[in-house]
Coordinates of C-alpha atoms in Angstrom, one line a residue:
M14 CA 106.1 102.8 128.5
K15 CA 103.2 105.0 127.4
K16 CA 104.8 108.0 129.1
K17 CA 108.1 107.4 127.4
Y18 CA 106.4 107.3 124.0
A19 CA 104.1 110.2 124.7
S20 CA 107.2 112.3 125.7
V21 CA 108.1 112.6 122.0
G22 CA 104.6 112.7 120.7
L23 CA 104.1 109.0 119.8
N24 CA 100.9 107.1 120.3
Y25 CA 101.8 104.0 122.3
D26 CA 98.3 102.4 121.8
L27 CA 98.4 102.8 118.1
I28 CA 101.9 101.3 117.9
A29 CA 101.1 98.4 120.2
D30 CA 98.0 97.6 118.1
K31 CA 100.2 97.2 115.0
Y32 CA 103.3 95.9 116.7
P33 CA 102.2 93.7 119.7
N34 CA 105.8 92.8 120.5
I35 CA 107.1 96.2 121.6
D36 CA 110.7 94.9 122.0
E37 CA 110.7 93.9 118.3
Y38 CA 109.2 97.2 117.4
E39 CA 112.0 99.1 119.2
E40 CA 114.6 96.9 117.4
I41 CA 113.0 97.9 114.1
V42 CA 112.9 101.6 115.0
N43 CA 116.5 101.5 116.2
A44 CA 117.5 100.0 112.8
Y45 CA 115.5 102.7 111.0
L46 CA 117.0 105.5 113.1
A47 CA 120.5 104.2 112.2
D48 CA 119.8 104.7 108.5
E49 CA 122.8 106.4 107.0
F50 CA 120.5 108.8 105.1
F51 CA 119.8 110.6 108.4
L52 CA 123.5 111.2 108.6
Q53 CA 124.0 112.2 105.0
L54 CA 121.0 114.4 104.5
E55 CA 122.6 117.6 105.8
E56 CA 125.5 117.1 103.4
M57 CA 123.2 116.4 100.5
L58 CA 121.3 119.6 101.2
E59 CA 124.5 121.7 101.7
M60 CA 125.9 120.3 98.4
E61 CA 122.6 121.2 96.8
D62 CA 122.2 117.5 95.7
Y63 CA 118.4 118.0 95.8
A64 CA 117.5 115.0 93.7
M65 CA 119.3 112.6 96.0
A66 CA 118.1 114.4 99.1
K67 CA 114.5 114.1 97.8
D68 CA 114.8 110.4 97.2
A69 CA 116.4 109.9 100.6
V70 CA 113.7 111.9 102.4
K71 CA 110.9 110.1 100.6
G72 CA 112.1 106.8 101.8
L73 CA 112.6 108.1 105.3
Y74 CA 109.2 109.6 105.6
I75 CA 107.4 106.5 104.2
L76 CA 109.1 104.4 106.9
A77 CA 108.4 106.9 109.6
S78 CA 104.7 106.7 108.7
D79 CA 104.8 102.9 108.7
L80 CA 106.4 102.9 112.1
F81 CA 103.9 105.5 113.5
L82 CA 106.7 108.0 114.2
Y83 CA 104.4 110.8 113.2
P84 CA 106.4 113.8 114.6
L85 CA 109.4 112.6 112.6
Y86 CA 107.2 111.9 109.6
E87 CA 105.8 115.4 109.6
T88 CA 109.2 117.1 109.7
L89 CA 110.5 114.9 106.9
L90 CA 107.4 115.7 104.9
E91 CA 108.2 119.4 105.2
I92 CA 111.7 118.8 103.8
Y93 CA 110.2 116.7 101.0
E94 CA 107.7 119.4 100.1
D95 CA 110.5 122.0 100.0
L96 CA 112.4 119.8 97.6
E97 CA 109.3 118.9 95.5
Y98 CA 108.3 122.5 95.0
E99 CA 111.9 123.8 94.8
M100 CA 111.5 126.0 97.8
Y101 CA 115.2 125.7 98.6
G102 CA 115.3 128.7 100.9
D103 CA 113.2 126.9 103.4
V104 CA 114.8 123.5 103.3
M105 CA 117.7 124.0 105.8
G106 CA 115.3 125.4 108.5
H107 CA 113.0 122.4 108.0
Y108 CA 116.1 120.2 108.1
R109 CA 117.0 121.7 111.5
D110 CA 113.5 121.0 112.8
M111 CA 113.7 117.4 111.6
E112 CA 117.1 117.0 113.2
E113 CA 115.8 118.2 116.5
T114 CA 112.8 115.8 116.3
Y115 CA 115.0 113.0 115.2
Q116 CA 117.3 113.5 118.2
K117 CA 114.3 113.5 120.6
V118 CA 112.8 110.3 119.1
R119 CA 116.2 108.6 118.9
G120 CA 116.8 109.5 122.6
I121 CA 113.9 107.5 123.9
F122 CA 115.0 104.4 121.8
H123 CA 118.7 104.6 122.5
A124 CA 118.4 105.5 126.2

């Protein structure tokens, strides 16, 4: 189990300390990863609906932090900072980084 989590940069011991029932934790993470904002974020950014994207990303990065999904948290935070500081030229590159990380993390939980 530790290797599975470590393969995507997650700290199993930290997670298990907060969530002793790992099966329950994985159910929570699967529900989080199924959040429709992950699917809608690219469209929001392409449509330049930056206010909605910023709200969506903020919720996603807060939950990623609460679930100790730090690699995903970091990539979501990059997007949020782009939107917060109106650095729109960088946002799609950071979105692609987040999408790659999201797919990796999702892969270990939906395997």
